[in-house]
Structures are given as structure tokens and as C-alpha cells.
Coordinates of C-alpha atoms in Angstrom, one line a residue:
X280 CA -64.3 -77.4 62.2
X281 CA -64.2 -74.9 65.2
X282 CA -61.9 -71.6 64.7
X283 CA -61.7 -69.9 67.8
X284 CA -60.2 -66.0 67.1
X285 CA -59.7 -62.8 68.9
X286 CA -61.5 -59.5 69.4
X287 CA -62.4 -58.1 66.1
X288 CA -59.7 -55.1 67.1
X289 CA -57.0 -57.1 68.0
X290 CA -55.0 -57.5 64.7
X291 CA -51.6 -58.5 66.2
X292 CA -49.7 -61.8 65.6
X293 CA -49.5 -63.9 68.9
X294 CA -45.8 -65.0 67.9
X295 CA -44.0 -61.9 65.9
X296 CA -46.3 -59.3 67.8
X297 CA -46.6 -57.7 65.0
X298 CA -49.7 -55.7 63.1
X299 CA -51.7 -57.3 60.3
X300 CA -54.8 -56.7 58.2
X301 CA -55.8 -60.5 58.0
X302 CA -54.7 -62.9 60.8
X303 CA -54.4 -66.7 59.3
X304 CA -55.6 -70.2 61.1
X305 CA -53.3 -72.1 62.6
X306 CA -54.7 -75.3 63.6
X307 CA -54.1 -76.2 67.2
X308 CA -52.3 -79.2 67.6
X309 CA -51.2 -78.8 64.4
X310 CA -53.1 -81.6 61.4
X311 CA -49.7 -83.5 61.3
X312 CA -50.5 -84.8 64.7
X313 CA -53.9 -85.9 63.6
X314 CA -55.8 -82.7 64.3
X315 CA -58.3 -82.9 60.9
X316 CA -60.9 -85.4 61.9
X317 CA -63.2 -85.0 64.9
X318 CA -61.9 -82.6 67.7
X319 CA -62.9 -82.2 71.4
X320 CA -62.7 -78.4 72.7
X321 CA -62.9 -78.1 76.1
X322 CA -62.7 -75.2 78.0
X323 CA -59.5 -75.3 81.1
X324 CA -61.6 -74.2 83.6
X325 CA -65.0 -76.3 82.4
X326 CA -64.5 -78.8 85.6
X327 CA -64.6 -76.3 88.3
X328 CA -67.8 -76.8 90.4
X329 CA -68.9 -73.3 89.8
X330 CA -68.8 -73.3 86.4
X331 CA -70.7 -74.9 84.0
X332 CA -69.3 -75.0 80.5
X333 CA -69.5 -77.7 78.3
X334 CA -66.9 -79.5 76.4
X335 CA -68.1 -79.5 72.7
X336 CA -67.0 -82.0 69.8
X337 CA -66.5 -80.7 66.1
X338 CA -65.5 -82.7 63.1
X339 CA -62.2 -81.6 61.1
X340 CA -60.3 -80.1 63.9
X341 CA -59.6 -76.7 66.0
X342 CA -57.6 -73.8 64.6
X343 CA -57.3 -70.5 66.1
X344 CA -57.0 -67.1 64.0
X345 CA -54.6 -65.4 66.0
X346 CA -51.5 -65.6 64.2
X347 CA -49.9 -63.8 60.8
X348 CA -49.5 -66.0 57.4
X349 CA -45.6 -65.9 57.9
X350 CA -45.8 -67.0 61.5
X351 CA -47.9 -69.7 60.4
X352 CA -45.6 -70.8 57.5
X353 CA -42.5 -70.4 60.0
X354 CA -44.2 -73.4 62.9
X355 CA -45.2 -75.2 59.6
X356 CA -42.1 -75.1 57.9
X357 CA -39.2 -74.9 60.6
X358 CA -40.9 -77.2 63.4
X359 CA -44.0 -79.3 62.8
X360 CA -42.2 -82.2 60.5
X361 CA -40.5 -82.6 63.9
X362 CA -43.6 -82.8 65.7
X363 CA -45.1 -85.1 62.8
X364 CA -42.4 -87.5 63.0
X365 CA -43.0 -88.1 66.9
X366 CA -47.0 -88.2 66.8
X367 CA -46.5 -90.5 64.0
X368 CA -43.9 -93.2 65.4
X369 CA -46.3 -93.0 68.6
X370 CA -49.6 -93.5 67.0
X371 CA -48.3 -96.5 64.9
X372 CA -46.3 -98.4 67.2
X373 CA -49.3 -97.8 69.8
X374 CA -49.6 -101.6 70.5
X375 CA -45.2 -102.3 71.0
X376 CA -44.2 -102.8 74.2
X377 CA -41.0 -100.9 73.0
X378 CA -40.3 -98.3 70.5
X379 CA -37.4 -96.4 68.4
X380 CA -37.5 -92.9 68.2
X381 CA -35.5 -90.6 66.0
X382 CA -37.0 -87.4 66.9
X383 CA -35.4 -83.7 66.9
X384 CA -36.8 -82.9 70.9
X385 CA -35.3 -78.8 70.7
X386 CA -37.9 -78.7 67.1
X387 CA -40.5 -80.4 69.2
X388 CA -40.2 -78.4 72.3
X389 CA -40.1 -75.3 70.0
X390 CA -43.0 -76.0 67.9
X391 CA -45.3 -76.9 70.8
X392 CA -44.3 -73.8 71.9
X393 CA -45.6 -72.2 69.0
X394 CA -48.6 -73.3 68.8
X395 CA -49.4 -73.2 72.4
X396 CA -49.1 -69.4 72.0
X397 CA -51.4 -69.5 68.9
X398 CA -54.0 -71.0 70.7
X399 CA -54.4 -68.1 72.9
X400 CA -57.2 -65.3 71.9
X401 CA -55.4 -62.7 72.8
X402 CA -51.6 -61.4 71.9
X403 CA -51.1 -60.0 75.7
X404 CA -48.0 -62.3 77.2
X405 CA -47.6 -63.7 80.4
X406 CA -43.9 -64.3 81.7
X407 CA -44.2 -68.2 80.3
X408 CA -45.7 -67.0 76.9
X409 CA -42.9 -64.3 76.3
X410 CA -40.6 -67.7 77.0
X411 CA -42.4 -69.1 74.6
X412 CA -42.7 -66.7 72.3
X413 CA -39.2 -66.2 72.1
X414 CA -38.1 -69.8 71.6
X415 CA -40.1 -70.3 68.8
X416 CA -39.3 -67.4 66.8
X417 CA -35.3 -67.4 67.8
X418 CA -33.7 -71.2 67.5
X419 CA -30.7 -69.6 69.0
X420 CA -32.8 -68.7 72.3
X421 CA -31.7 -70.8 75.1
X422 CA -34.9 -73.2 76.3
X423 CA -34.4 -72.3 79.7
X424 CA -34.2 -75.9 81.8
X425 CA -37.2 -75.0 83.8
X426 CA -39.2 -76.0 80.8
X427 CA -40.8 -79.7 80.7
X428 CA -43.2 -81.3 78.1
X429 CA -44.7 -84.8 78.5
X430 CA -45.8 -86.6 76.0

């Protein structure tokens, strides 16, 4: 397994922004969607023709230290039976034509959220993460309709 962390000083939770001593692993996507066998990391900007970094394969999964143990517990608890449910249905009806979902979308979107913002290295937000910062920790935050996920 691969777990990717932050600076050595950087002891604040991506999602509650808050200080800790120990920062716990989140694995990113999350195991329920399969992430505990082999893993490919691969860098975002690894095919750019100046660059040369290679993607790298690593058995059990990715997880990321950059988030507090009741953070963790929150995306695992509140949203990532949701995002269980949906990888599941998909990965075993892989070979129908057609499929029946009964999925909670707002837990999904929410949850992906989440963990989007744990896989960052660093708790500094962009516009988009305090979106998605906020969404995740506040179910009564608004997902604003400018926000799309494919699947």
C-alpha cells in the first residue's frame, strides 16, 4: 500500500481545518469501492510532454494522511455506505445491458467530495475545495448546481 501525506509541519485536517497531533489515513477512493487490492497512482500532470513522471502500481490500495480520526469516521460513517451501494450494483451487474439503481446521489456527491479533499497534501483551499469542504461537513449546505460527477 502507498500513503501519500503532507509536510511533516502541516498538522491540520483537510476537511474540519482543524489542529491535530496525529493525522489518520483515509483511503482514497474509499475500500468500499474496491480500493484494497492493487492500486494505480498516477500523478495529474504525468502526461505532459515536459514531464516525465511515472505512474506507479501498489498492492492494497492508496490512502492519504491528511485528515483527523473524526473526519475520517464522519466520510465513513455518514457517506461511504452510499458510495458502497453504487460501486457495488455497478461492478456486479457489469455485463447487463440495463441496471436498477437505488442509490442516495446528495450522500454520493457528498462523500466524493470528501475524499476528494482528503486526497490533497496540503489543507490550503482553492474556491472548488472550500465547496467541497463545506458540503461534506454541512448536509444542510446547498450543492451548488454548478457541480457535476460522472460516473
Amino acid at each position: 500500500m502507498i500513503t501519500l501525506g503532507k509536510n511533516p509541519d502541516d498538522r491540520i485536517c483537510n476537511l474540519c481545518l482543524n489542529p491535530v497531533n496525529l493525522l489518520s489515513e483515509d483511503h482514497v477512493p474509499p475500500r468500499c469501492t474496491g480500493n484494497n487490492g492493487e492500486g494505480i497512482y498516477s500523478n495529474c500532470f504525468a502526461n505532459l510532454p515536459i514531464l516525465t513522471i511515472p505512474t506507479s502500481i501498489y498492492s492494497e490500495g492508496i490512502s492519504y494522511r491528511t485528515i483527523c480520526h473524526g473526519c475520517n469516521n464522519l466520510l465513513g460513517s455518514r457517506y461511504d455506505k452510499a458510495i458502497s451501494k453504487l460501486y457495488g450494483t455497478v461492478r456486479h451487474s457489469s455485463k447487463k445491458l440495463n441496471i436498477e439503481l437505488k442509490i442516495r446521489p446528495n450522500a454520493i456527491m457528498r462523500g466524493t467530495m470528501g475524499h476528494f479533499i482528503a486526497a490533497k497534501t496540503t489543507h490550503k483551499m482553492s474556491v472548488a475545495d472550500e465547496i467541497f469542504r463545506q458540503c461534506t461537513n454541512q448536509p444542510e449546505y446547498e450543492i451548488p448546481d454548478t457541480i457535476h460527477f460522472y460516473v
